[in-house]
Structures are given as C-alpha cells and as structure tokens.
Short mmCIF file of C-alpha atoms in Angstrom, two decimals:
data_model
loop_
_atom_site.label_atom_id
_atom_site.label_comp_id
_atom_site.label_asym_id
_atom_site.label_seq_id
_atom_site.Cartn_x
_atom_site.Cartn_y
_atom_site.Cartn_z
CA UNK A 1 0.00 0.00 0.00
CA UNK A 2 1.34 3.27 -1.28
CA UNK A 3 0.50 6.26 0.36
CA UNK A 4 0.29 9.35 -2.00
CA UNK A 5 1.75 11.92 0.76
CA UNK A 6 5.37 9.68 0.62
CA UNK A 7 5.53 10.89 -3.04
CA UNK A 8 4.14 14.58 -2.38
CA UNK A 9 5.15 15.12 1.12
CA UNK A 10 7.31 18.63 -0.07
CA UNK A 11 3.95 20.01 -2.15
CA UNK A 12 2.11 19.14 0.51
CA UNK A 13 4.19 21.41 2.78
CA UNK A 14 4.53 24.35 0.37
CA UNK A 15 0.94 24.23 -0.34
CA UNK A 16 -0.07 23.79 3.18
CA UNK A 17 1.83 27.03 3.29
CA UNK A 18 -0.77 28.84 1.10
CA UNK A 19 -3.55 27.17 1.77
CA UNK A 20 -4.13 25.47 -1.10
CA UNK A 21 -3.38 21.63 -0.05
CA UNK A 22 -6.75 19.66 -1.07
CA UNK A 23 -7.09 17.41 1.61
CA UNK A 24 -7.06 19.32 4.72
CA UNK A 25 -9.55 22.18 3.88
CA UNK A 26 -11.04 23.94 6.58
CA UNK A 27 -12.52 26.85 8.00
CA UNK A 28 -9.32 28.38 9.02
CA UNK A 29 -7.70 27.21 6.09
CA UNK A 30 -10.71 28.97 4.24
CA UNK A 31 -9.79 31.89 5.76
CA UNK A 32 -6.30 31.94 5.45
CA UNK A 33 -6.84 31.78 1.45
CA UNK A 34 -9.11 34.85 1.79
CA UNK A 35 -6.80 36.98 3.57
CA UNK A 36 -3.78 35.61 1.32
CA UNK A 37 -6.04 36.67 -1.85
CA UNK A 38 -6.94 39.82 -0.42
CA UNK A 39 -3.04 41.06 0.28
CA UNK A 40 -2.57 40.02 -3.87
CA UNK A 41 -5.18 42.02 -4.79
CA UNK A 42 -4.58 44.86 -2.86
CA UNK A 43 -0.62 44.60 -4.17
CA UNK A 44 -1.43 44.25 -7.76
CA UNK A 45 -4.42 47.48 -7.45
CA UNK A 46 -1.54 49.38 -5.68
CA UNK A 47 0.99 48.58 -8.69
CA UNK A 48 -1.82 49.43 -11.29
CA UNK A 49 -3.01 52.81 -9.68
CA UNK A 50 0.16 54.85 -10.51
CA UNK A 51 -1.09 54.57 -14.26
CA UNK A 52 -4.36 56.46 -13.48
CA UNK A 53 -2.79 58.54 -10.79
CA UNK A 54 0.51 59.99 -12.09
CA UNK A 55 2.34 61.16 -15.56
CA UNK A 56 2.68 58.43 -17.88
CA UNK A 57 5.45 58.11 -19.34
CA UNK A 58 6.90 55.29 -22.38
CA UNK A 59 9.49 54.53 -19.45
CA UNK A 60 6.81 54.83 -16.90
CA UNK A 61 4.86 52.33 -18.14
CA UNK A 62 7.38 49.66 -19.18
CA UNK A 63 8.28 50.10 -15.43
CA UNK A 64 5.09 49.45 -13.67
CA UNK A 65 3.97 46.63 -16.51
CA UNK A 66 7.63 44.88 -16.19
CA UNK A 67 6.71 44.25 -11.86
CA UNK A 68 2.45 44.20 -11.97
CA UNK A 69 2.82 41.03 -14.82
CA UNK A 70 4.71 39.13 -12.30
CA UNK A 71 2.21 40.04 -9.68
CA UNK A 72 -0.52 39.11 -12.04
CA UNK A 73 0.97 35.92 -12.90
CA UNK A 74 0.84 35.24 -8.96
CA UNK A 75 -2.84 35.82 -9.06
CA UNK A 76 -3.82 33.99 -11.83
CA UNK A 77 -2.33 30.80 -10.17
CA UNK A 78 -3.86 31.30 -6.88
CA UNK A 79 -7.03 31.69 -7.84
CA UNK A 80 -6.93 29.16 -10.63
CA UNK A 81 -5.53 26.28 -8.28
CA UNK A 82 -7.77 27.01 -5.65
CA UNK A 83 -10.73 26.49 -8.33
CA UNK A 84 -9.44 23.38 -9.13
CA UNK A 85 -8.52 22.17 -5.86
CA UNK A 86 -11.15 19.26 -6.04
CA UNK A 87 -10.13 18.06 -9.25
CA UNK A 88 -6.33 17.92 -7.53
CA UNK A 89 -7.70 15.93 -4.79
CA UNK A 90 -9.36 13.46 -7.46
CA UNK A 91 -6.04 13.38 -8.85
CA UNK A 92 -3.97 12.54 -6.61
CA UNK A 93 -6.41 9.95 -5.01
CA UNK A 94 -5.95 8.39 -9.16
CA UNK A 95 -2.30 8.34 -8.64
CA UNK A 96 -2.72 6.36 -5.21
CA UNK A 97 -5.32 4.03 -6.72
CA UNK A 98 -2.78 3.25 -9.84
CA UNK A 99 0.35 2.40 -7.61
CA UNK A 100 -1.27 0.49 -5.28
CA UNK A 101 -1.88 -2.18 -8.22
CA UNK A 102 1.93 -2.85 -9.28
CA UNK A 103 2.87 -5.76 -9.13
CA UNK A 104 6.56 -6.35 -8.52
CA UNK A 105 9.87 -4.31 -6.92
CA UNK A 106 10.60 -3.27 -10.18
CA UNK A 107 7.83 -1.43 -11.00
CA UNK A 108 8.13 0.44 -7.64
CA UNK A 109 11.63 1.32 -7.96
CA UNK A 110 10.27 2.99 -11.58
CA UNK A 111 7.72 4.93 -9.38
CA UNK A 112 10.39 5.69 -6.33
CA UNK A 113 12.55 6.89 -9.40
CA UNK A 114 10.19 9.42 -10.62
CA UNK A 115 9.02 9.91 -6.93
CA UNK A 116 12.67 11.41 -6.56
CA UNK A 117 12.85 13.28 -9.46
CA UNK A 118 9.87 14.72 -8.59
CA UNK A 119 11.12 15.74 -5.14
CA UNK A 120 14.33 16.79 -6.38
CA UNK A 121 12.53 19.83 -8.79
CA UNK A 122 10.83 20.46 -6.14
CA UNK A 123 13.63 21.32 -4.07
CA UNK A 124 15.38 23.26 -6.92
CA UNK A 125 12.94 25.43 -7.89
CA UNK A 126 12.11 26.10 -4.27
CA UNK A 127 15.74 27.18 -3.85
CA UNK A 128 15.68 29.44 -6.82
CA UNK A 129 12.45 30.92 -5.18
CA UNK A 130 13.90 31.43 -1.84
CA UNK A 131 16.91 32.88 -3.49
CA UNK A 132 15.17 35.01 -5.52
CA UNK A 133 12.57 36.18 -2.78
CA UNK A 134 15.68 36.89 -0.65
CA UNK A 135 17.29 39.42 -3.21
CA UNK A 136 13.66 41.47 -3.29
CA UNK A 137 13.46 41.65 0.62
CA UNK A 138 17.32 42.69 0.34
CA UNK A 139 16.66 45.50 -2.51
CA UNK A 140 13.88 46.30 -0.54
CA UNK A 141 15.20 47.38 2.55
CA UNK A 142 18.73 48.10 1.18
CA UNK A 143 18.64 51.60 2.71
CA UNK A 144 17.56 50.19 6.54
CA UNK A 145 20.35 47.52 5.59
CA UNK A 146 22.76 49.73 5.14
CA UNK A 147 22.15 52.56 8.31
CA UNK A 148 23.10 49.39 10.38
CA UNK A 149 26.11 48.30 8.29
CA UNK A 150 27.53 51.59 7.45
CA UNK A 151 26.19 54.43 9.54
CA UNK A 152 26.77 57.74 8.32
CA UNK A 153 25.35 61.56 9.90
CA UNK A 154 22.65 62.29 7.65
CA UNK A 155 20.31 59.98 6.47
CA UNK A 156 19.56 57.95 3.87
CA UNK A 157 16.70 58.54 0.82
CA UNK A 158 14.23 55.51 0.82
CA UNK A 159 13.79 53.87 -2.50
CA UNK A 160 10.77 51.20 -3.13
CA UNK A 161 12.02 48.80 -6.00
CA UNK A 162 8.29 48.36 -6.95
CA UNK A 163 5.76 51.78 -7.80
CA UNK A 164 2.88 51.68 -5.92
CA UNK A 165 -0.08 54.15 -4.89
CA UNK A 166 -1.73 53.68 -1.87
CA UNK A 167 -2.96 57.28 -1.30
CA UNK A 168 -0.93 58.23 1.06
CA UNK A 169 2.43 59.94 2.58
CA UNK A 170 4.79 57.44 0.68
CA UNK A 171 7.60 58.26 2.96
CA UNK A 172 5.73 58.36 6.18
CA UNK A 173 4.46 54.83 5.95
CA UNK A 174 7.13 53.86 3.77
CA UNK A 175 7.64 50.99 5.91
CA UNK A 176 4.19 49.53 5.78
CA UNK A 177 4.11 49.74 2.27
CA UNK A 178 7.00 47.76 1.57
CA UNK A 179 5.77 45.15 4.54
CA UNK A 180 2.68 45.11 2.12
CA UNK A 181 4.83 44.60 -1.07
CA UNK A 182 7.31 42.24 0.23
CA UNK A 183 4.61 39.98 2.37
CA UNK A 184 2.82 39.85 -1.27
CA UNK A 185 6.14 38.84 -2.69
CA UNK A 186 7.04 36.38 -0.95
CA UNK A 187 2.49 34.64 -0.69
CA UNK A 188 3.23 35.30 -4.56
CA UNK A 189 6.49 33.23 -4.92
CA UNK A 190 5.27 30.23 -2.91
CA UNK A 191 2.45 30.04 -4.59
CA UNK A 192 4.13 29.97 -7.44
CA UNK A 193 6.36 27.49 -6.31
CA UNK A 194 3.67 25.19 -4.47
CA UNK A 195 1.55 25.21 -7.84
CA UNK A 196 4.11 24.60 -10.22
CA UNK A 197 5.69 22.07 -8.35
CA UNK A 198 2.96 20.16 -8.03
CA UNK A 199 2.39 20.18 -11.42
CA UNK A 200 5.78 19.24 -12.16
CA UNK A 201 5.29 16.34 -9.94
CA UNK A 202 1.73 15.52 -11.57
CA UNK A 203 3.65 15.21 -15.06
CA UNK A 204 6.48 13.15 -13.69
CA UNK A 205 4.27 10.97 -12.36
CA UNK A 206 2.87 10.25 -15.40
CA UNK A 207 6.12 10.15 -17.01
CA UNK A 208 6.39 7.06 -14.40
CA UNK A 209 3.34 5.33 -15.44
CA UNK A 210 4.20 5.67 -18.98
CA UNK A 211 7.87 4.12 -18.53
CA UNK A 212 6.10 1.10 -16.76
CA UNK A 213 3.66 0.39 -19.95
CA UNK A 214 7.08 -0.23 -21.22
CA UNK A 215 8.55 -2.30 -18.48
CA UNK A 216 5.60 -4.48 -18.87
CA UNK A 217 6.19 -5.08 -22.67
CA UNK A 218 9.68 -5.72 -21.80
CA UNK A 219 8.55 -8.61 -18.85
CA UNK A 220 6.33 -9.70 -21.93
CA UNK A 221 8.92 -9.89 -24.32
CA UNK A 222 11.06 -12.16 -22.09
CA UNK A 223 8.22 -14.10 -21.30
CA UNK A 224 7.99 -14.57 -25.14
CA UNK A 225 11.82 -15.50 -25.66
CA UNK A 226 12.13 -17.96 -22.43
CA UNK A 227 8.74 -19.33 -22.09
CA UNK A 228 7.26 -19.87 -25.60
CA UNK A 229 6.85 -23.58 -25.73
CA UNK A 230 4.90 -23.25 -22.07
CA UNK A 231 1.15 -23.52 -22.32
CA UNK A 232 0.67 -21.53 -20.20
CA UNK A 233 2.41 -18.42 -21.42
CA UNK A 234 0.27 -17.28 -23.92
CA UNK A 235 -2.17 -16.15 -20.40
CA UNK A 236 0.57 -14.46 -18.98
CA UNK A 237 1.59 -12.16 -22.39
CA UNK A 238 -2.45 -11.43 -22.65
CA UNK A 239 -2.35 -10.58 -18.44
CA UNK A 240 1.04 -8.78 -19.44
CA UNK A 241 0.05 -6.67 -22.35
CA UNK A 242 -3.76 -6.17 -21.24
CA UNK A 243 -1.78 -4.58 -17.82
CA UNK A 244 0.63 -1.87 -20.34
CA UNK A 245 -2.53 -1.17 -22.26
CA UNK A 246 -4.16 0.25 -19.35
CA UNK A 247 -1.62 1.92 -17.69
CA UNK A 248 -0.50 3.86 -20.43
CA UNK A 249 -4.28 4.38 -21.12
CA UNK A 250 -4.72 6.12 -17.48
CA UNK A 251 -1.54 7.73 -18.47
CA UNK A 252 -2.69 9.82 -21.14
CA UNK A 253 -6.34 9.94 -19.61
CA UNK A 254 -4.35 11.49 -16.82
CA UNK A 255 -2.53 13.91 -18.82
CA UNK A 256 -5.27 15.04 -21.03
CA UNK A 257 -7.67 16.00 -17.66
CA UNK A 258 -5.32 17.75 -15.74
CA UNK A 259 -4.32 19.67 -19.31
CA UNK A 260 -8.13 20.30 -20.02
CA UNK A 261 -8.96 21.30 -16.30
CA UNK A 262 -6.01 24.00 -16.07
CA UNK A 263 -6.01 25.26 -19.81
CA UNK A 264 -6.85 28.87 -19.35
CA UNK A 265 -4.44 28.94 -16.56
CA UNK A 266 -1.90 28.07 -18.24
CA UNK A 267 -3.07 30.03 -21.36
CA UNK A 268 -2.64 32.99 -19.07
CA UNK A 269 0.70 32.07 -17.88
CA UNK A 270 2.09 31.73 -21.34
CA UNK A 271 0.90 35.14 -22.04
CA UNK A 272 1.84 36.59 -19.42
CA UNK A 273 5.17 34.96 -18.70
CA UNK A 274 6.05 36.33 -22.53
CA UNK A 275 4.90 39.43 -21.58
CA UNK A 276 7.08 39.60 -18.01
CA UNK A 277 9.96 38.85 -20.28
CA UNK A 278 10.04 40.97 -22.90
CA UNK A 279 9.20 44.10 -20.66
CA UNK A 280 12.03 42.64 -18.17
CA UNK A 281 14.31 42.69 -20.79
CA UNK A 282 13.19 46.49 -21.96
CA UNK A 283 13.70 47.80 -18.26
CA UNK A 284 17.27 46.01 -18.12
CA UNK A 285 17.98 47.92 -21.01
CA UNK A 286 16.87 50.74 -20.09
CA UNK A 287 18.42 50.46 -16.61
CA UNK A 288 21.82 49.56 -18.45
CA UNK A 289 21.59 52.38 -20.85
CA UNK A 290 20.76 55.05 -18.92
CA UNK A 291 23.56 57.65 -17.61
CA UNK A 292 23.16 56.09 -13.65
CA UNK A 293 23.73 52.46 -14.47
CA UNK A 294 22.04 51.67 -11.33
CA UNK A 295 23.06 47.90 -10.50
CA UNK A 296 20.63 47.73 -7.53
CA UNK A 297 17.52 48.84 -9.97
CA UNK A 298 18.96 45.73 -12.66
CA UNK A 299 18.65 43.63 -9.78
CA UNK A 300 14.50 43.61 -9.62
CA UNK A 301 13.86 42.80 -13.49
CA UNK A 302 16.83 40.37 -13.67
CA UNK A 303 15.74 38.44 -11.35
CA UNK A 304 12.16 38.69 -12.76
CA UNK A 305 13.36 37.49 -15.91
CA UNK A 306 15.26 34.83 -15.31
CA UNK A 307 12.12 33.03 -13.44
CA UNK A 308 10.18 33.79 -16.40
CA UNK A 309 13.12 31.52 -18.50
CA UNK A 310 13.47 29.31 -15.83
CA UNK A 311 9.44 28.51 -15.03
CA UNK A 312 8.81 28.63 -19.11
CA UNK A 313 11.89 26.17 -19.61
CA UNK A 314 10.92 23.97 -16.51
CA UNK A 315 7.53 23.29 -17.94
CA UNK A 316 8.64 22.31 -21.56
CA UNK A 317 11.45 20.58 -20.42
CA UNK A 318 8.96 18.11 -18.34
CA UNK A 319 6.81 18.30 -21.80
CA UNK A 320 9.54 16.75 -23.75
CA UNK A 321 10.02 13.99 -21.06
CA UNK A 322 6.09 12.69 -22.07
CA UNK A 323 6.79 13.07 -25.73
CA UNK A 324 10.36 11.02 -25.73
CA UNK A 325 8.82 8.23 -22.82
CA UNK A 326 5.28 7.98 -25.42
CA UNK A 327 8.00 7.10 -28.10
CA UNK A 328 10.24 5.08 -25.99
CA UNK A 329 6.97 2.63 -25.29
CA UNK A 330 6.25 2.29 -28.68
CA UNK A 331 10.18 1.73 -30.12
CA UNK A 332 9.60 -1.39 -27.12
CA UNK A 333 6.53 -2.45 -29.15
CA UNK A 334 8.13 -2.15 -32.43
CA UNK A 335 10.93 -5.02 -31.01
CA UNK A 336 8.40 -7.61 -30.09
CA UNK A 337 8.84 -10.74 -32.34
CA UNK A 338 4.95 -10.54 -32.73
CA UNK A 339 4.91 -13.13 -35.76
CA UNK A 340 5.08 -15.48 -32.54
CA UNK A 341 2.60 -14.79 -30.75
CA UNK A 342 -0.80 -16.28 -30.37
CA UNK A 343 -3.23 -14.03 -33.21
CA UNK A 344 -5.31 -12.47 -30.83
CA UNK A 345 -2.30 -10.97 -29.36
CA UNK A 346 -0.75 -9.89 -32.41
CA UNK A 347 -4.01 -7.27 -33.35
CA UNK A 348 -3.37 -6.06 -29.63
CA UNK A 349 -0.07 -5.27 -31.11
CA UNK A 350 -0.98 -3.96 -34.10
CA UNK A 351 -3.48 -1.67 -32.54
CA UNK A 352 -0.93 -0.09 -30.15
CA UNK A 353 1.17 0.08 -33.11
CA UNK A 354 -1.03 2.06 -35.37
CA UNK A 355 -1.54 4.25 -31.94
CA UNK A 356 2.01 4.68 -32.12
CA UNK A 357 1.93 6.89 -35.44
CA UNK A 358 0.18 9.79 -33.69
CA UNK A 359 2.54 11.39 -31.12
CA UNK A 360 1.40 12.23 -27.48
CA UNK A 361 1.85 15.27 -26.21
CA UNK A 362 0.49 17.62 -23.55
CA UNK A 363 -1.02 20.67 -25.25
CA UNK A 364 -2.78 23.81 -24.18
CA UNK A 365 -5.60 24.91 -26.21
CA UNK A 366 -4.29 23.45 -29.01
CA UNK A 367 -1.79 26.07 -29.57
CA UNK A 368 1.06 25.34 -27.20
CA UNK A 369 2.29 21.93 -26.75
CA UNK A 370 4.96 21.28 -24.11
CA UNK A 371 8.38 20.94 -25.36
CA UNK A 372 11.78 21.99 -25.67
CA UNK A 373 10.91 23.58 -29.52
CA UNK A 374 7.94 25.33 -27.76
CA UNK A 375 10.04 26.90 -25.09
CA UNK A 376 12.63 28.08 -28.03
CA UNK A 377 9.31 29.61 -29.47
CA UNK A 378 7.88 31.53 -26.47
CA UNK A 379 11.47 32.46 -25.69
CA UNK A 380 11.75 33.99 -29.41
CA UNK A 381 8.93 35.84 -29.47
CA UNK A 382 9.71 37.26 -25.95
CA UNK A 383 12.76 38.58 -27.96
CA UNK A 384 11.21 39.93 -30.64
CA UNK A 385 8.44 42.11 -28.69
CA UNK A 386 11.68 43.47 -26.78
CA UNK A 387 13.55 44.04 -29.96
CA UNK A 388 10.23 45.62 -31.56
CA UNK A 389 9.44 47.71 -28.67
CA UNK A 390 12.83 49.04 -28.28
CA UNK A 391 13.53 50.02 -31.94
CA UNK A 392 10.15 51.99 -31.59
CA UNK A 393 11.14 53.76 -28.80
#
C-alpha cells in the first residue's frame, strides 16, 4: 500500500503554506486563502493605480507593466488552483489508486525513481524561489540595511524597488508599504512554487506510469523469448500486455484532464510569462543604458526574468520527457517478435502500433504543446516584442 503523501510530502508542505493543499480544507484554512487573496489584490491594485494617478510616461509604463505582470501571474495561479482544488484531490487519489496495483519491486523502484525526481525539482525550484525572494526583501530594505552596516550623519533617501499608490504619505508609511509589497512577494512566490511544483510532480508521475507500460512489454517480451513452448504463457503475455494497455491508457487519460482542467491557466501564464519577459528585458535595457547604471535597480527585473526563462523552460522541459517516454513505449513495441505470438495478441499489437503513429503530447488549447521547440518559441517571441518595442522607442 502506497500512500500518496510519501511521493508529495514537499507540495504538501509548500501548499499547506498557502492554503491550497486539497485534503485538509477547513474553515481556518478557508480563511487563510481569503486573507492571502486579499493582500494580492490589494498589491497588484496598488501597482496598477500609478497609471491612473501619475504622468505616464513610455518609461513609466514599461516600469510598472515589467513588476504588476509578475504580480498578475501570482494571481492567476492562486485563484486558478484554488478552483481546481477538487479536481487535484481526485487526482492525486488516481495516482494512489494506480500504484497500489503494481505488481513487482521493479515497477516500484520505476515509481520511487520518478518519486525522486519529482522531489528533487521540487527542491530546486524552491531554492531558486527562496533565493530570488531573498534578493527582493534585500533591494527592498537596502537603505535600513545599510544605516546598520555603514552608519553615516545624515540619512539615507528611501527607495521602493516596486511603484505603488496607496494614497498616502509614501515616505511616512514607507515601511508599511514595503511590509505590504514584500509579504505579497514572498504569498506570490510560494504560490508559485507550491503550484508549479505540483504540477511538475503531476507530469512526472505520469512520465512514471508511462515508462512502466514499457517495463511491462519488456517482462512480456522475455516471457515470449524464455517461455514460448509453455502452455501456459500465452495467459501471462495477454495478463502482461492487457496490464501496459491500461496503464499507459490512465496515463494519457491522466494527462489530457489535468491539461483540459487547467487550460486557461496556463493560457494565461504563457501570455503573461512572454509578456514579463520581454518588458524585463526592456527595463534592463533601459536600466543599463541610462547615464546612472544603477546595478541595484537591474537587480529587480533580472531576477524577474530569469524566473520567467526558468518557469517557461521547466515546464517544456517536463513536456519533452512525455513526448520522448510515449516514443520510448512504442520503439519497445516495435521489437516484439509478434509473428510469434498467439493471433489475438498480435491485433493487440498492431493496434498499439497504429496508436504509435500519432505522437502524445500535452497541449494547451491546441496552440502550445509542451516541449523543448515550444520553449525556443515563447522564448523567441519574448525577444522579438523586446527588440520591436525598443527600436520603436
């Protein structure tokens, strides 16, 4: 008996954290969402005011569009997952059901194997976020930093890496407004985290299920080799390949729900993570252009950008695992000596074969499908809105 927290037991903390793990939802869980959503949508309202409120400028703009896309990107996700937080509870209680019918140590060292790989982007990209929430707080607070460090007479100007408008004295309550800011940060990242991750671990998952379909025609194809002249092998390739059928059929069952269930999220993130890049890219030009060369204002929008490459490659990269595992299982079928087999057998084989000629992959509306030529896309067009944007300017 395999219990689904073993695999998950790192998303299940981070999305404790947020309140967003489906299986312990209560009231003060409930509540913790609410007052999580509310500080994200009071941050991104803040970062959208100043276009209403002040002088717009072409460098205005790219400035409070570069930060409010990330913040809307942390939005979209919370409120997204939390929608589908039944449907992630179904899911994982699928996963559970599937692994507690393997059969032998093999096929659970496939699933520890993917288990691990699982847990090991987890703990990456929650690095990467914790490294990259740590530079905002820093750049945040670099001025309060720094009157402790190096303490000089006069003081200090304070400078908010992110332009808000709350309506009121700016440097008065300057230090409530960045506690705003910064807490909304730092919900935003783990979200972020948490959701992705668990995603990434959704997809892996599958990626494991899909490498046993071809364990199992491997076990069959022995059984073939070694035990043709037994009467009773012919059972035991029909138990065999009856058992890779359905796995890789729950496998791609899987994949297709849990693409169809979060398309328009992920529709939005594609959007919007092109759009977080390209602007990113304009204000680090900017930034390095300009006659201050400010380091500590590159700091904000590289960081920005490089988790818009990072998150963008992450999920195409997993993409490209489904598509090259899909065609791994059917290069296994291709190497079965079905002219041996009993004929019943052999139109199973044929069948999968003829399945084999379309290729698997998850998509998003159609448009997008995850892999590695997908990410070169996104990442290409991200380019060329910079390079078109900048040329016009």
């Amino acid at each position: 008996m395999i219990s689904i927290e073993q695999h998950f037991n790192l998303n299940r903390y981070l999305l404790l954290a947020v309140g967003l793990w489906p299986y312990q939802q209560s009231k003060l869980v409930r509540l913790q969402f609410l007052f999580f959503f509310g500080i994200l949508m009071t941050a991104a309202v803040a970062q959208v005011s100043p276009l209403f409120t002040a002088k717009c400028t072409s460098d205005f703009i790219i400035k409070i569009l570069s930060s409010t896309s990330s913040f809307l990107t942390f939005l979209i996700k919370y409120i997204a997952f939390n929608a589908n937080i039944k449907f992630v509870k179904d899911l994982l209680a699928q996963i559970e059901h599937t692994y507690n019918q393997l059969k032998d140590e093999n096929e659970h060292a496939i699933i520890e194997k993917y288990g691990y790989i699982a847990k090991w982007y987890t703990a990456v990209l929650g690095t990467f976020g914790i490294f990259g929430t740590s530079l905002f707080i820093i750049t945040q607070y670099w001025t309060s930093i720094l009157d402790i460090i190096l303490p000089i007479n006069e003081s200090r100007s304070f400078h908010v890496q992110i332009i808000t408008e709350y309506f009121i004295d700016q440097q008065k309550y300057f230090f409530l407004i960045t506690l705003h800011v910064t807490t909304a940060y730092c919900i935003g990242m783990a979200t972020l985290i948490a959701t992705g991750t668990i995603l990434v671990a959704f997809i892996q998952h599958f990626c494991g299920m899909f490498r046993l379909a071809s364990y199992r025609i491997e076990r069959m194809m022995k059984i073939i080799i070694l035990e043709n002249n037994n009467p009773k092998s012919k059972y035991l390739i029909r138990d065999e390949i009856t058992c890779a059928v359905d796995i890789h059929r729950q496998a791609m069952k899987l994949g297709e729900l849990m693409s169809s269930k979060f398309e328009v999220m992920l529709c939005c993130l594609i959007v919007m993570g092109v759009i977080s890049l390209s602007l990113n890219l304009l204000r680090i030009s900017q930034i390095a252009s300009s006659d201050k060369n400010n380091v500590k204002e590159m700091v904000w929008p590289f960081v920005l950008s490089t988790a818009s490459i990072l998150y963008m490659f992450t999920a195409n990269y997993i993409g490209q695992d489904i598509i090259d595992l899909n065609n791994y299982l059917f290069v296994t079928i291709y190497n079965v000596p079905w002219y041996i087999i009993p004929l019943n057998m052999q139109k199973i084989i044929l069948f999968l074969l003829q399945r084999g000629t379309k290729e698997y992959v998850i998509s998003v509306g159609g448009l997008f499908v995850g892999s590695l030529e997908c990410f070169a896309t996104l990442v290409k067009a991200s380019v060329s809105y910079f390079t078109v944007i900048h040329s016009t300017r």
